[in-house]
GROMACS .gro file of N, CA and C in nm:
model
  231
    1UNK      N    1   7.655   7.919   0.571
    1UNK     CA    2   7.704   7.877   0.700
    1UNK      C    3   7.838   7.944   0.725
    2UNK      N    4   7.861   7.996   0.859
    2UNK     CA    5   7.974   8.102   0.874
    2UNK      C    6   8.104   7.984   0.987
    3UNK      N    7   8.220   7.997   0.972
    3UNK     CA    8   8.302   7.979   0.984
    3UNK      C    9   8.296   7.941   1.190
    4UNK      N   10   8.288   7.877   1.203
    4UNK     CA   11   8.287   7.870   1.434
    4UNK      C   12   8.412   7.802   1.391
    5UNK      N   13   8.509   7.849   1.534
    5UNK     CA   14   8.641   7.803   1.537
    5UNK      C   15   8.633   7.746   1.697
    6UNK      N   16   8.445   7.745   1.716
    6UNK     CA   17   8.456   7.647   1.826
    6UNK      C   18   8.411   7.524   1.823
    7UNK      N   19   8.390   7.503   1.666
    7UNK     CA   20   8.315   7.377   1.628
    7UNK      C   21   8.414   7.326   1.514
    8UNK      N   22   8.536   7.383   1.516
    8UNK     CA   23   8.621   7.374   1.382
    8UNK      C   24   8.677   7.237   1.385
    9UNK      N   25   8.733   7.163   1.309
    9UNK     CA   26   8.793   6.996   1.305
    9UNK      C   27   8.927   7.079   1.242
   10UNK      N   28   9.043   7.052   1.396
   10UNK     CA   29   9.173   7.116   1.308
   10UNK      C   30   9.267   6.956   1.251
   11UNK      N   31   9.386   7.030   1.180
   11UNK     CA   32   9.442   6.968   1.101
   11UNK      C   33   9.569   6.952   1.177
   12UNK      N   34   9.614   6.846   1.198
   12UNK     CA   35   9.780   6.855   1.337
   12UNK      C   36   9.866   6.770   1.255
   13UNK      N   37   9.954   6.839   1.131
   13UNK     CA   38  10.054   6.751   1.122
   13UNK      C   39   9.934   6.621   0.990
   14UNK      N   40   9.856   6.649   0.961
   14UNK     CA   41   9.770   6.614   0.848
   14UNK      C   42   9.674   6.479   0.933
   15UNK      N   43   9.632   6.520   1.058
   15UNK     CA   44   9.579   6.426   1.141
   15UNK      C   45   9.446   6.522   1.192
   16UNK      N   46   9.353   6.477   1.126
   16UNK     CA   47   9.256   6.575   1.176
   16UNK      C   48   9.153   6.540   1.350
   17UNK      N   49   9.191   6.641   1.402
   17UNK     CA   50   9.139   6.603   1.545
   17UNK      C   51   8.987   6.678   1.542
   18UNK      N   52   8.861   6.598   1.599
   18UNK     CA   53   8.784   6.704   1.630
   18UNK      C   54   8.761   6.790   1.766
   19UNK      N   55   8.641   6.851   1.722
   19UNK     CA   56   8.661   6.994   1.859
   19UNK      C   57   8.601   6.890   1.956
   20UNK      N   58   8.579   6.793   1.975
   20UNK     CA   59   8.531   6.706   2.097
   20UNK      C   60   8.625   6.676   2.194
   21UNK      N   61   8.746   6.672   2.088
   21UNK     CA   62   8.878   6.648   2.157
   21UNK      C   63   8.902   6.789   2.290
   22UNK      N   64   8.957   6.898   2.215
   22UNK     CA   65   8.940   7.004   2.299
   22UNK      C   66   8.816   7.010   2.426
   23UNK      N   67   8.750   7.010   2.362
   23UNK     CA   68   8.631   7.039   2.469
   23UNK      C   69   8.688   6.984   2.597
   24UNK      N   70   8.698   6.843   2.611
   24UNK     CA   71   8.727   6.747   2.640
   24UNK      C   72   8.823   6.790   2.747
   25UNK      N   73   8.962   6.794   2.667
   25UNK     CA   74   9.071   6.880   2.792
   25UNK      C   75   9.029   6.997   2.803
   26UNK      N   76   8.939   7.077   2.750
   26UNK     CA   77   8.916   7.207   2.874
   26UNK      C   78   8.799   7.179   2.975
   27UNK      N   79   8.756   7.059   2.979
   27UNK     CA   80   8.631   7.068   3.074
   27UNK      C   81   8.737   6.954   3.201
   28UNK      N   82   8.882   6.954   3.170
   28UNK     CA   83   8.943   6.853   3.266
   28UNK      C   84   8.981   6.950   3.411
   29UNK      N   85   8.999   7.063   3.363
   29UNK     CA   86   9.051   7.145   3.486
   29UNK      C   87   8.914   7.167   3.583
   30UNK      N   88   8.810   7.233   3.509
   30UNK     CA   89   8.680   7.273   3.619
   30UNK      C   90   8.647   7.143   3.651
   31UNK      N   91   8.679   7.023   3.589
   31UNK     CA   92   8.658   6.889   3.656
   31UNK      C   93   8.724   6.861   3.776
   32UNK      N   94   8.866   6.883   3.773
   32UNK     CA   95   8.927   6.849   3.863
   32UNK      C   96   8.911   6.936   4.024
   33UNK      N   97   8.881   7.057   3.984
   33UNK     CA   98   8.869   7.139   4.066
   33UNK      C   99   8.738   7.138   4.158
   34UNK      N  100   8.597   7.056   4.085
   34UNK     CA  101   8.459   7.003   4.168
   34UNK      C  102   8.547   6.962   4.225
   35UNK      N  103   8.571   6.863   4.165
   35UNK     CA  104   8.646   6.690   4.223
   35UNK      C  105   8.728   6.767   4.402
   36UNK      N  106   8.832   6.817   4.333
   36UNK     CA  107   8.890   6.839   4.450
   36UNK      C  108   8.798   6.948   4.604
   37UNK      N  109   8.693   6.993   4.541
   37UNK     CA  110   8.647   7.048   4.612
   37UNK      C  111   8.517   6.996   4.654
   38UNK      N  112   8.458   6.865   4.655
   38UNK     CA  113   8.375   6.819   4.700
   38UNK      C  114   8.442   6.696   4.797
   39UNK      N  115   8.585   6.670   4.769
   39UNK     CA  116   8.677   6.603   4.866
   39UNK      C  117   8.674   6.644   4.966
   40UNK      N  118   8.757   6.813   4.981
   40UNK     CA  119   8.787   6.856   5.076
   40UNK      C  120   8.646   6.909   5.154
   41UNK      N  121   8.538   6.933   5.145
   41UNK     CA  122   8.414   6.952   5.179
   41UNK      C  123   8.344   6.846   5.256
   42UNK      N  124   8.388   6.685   5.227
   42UNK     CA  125   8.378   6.536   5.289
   42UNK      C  126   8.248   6.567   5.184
   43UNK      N  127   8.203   6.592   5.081
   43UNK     CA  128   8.057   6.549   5.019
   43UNK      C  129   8.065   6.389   4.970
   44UNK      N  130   8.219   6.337   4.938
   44UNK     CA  131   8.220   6.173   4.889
   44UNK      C  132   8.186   6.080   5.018
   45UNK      N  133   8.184   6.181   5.114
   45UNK     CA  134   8.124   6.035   5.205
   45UNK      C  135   7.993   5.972   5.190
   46UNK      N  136   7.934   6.086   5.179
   46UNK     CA  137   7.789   6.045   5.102
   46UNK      C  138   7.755   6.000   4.979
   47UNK      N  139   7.886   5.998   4.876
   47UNK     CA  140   7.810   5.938   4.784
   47UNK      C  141   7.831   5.795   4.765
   48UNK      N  142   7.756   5.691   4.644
   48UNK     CA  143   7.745   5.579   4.703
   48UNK      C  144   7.845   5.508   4.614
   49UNK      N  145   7.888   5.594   4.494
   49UNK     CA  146   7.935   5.488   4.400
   49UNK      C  147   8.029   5.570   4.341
   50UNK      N  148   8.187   5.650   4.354
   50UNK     CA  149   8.240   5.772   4.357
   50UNK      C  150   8.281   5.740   4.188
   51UNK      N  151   8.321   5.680   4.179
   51UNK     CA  152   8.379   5.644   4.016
   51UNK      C  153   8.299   5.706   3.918
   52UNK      N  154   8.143   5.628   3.961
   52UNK     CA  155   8.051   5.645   3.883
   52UNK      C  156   7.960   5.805   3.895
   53UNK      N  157   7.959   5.867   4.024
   53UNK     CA  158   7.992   6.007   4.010
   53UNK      C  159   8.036   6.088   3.983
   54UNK      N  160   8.204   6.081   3.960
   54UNK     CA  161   8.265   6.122   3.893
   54UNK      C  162   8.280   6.163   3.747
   55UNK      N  163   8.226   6.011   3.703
   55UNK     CA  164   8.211   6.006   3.568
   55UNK      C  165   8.097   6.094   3.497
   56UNK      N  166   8.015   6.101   3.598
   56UNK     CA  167   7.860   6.202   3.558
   56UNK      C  168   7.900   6.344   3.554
   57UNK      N  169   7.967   6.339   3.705
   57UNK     CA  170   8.035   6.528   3.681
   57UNK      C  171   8.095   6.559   3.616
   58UNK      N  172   8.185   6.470   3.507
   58UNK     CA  173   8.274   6.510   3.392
   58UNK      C  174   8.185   6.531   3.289
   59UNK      N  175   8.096   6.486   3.279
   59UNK     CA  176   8.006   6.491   3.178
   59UNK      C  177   7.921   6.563   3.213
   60UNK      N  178   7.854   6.589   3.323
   60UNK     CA  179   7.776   6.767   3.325
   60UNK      C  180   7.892   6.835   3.314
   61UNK      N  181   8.023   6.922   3.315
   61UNK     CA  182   8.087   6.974   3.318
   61UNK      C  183   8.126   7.014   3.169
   62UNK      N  184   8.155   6.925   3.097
   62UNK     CA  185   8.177   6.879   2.937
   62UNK      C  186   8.070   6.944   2.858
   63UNK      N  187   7.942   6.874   2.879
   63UNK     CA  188   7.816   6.944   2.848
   63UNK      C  189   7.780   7.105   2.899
   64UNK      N  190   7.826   7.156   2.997
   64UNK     CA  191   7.775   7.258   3.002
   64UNK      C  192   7.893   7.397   2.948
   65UNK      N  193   7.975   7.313   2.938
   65UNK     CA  194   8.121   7.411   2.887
   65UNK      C  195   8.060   7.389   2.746
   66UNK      N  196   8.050   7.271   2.688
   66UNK     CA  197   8.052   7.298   2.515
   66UNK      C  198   7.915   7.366   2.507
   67UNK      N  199   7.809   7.382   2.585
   67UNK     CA  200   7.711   7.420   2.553
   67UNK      C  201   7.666   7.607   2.597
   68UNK      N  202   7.772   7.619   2.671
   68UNK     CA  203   7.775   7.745   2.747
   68UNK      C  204   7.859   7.819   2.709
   69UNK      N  205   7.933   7.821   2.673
   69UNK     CA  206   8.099   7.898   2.607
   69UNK      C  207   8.032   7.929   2.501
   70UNK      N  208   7.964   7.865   2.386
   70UNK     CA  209   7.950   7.949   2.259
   70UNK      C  210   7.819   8.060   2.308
   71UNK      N  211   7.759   8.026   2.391
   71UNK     CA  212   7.623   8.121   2.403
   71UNK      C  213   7.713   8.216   2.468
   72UNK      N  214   7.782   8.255   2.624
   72UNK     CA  215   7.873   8.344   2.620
   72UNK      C  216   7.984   8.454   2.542
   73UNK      N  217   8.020   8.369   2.450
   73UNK     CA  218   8.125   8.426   2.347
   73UNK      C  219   8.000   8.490   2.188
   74UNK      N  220   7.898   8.518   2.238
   74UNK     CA  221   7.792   8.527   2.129
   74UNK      C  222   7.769   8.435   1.982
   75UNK      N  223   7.817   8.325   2.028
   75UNK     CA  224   7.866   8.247   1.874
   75UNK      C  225   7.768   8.142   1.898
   76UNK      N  226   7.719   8.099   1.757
   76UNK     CA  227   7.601   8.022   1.730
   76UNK      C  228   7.593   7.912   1.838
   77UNK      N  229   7.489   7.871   1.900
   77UNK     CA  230   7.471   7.712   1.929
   77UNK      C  231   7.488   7.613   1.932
   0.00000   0.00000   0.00000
């Protein structure tokens, strides 16, 4: 098994964080940026329950960054 430093569990000060963490704040910006751009578009008028939409688009967003970045960067699955 070879070394991914996109699946790595780092060490901060002897506190080990995992890569879920990261993922996590890098899927906050393309989050924010739907977000803000389905605002300015009026698409929340239509939806029915915004919290709970929200919460889904962070999580397709999350999912498709941790799942899309390593296939891009040619690195395992």
């Amino acid at each position: 098994m070879t070394w991914n430093p996109l699946f790595h569990t780092f060490d901060f000060f002897g506190f080990y964080l995992p890569p879920v963490l990261f993922w996590a704040l890098a899927a906050f910006i393309p989050f924010l940026a739907l977000s803000r751009l389905a605002q300015w578009c009026g698409f929340y008028d239509v939806v029915w329950h915004r919290p709970l939409f929200d919460a889904a688009l962070y999580v397709i967003v999350l999912v498709g960054l941790s799942a899309g970045l390593p296939l891009l960067t040619g690195g395992p699955a």
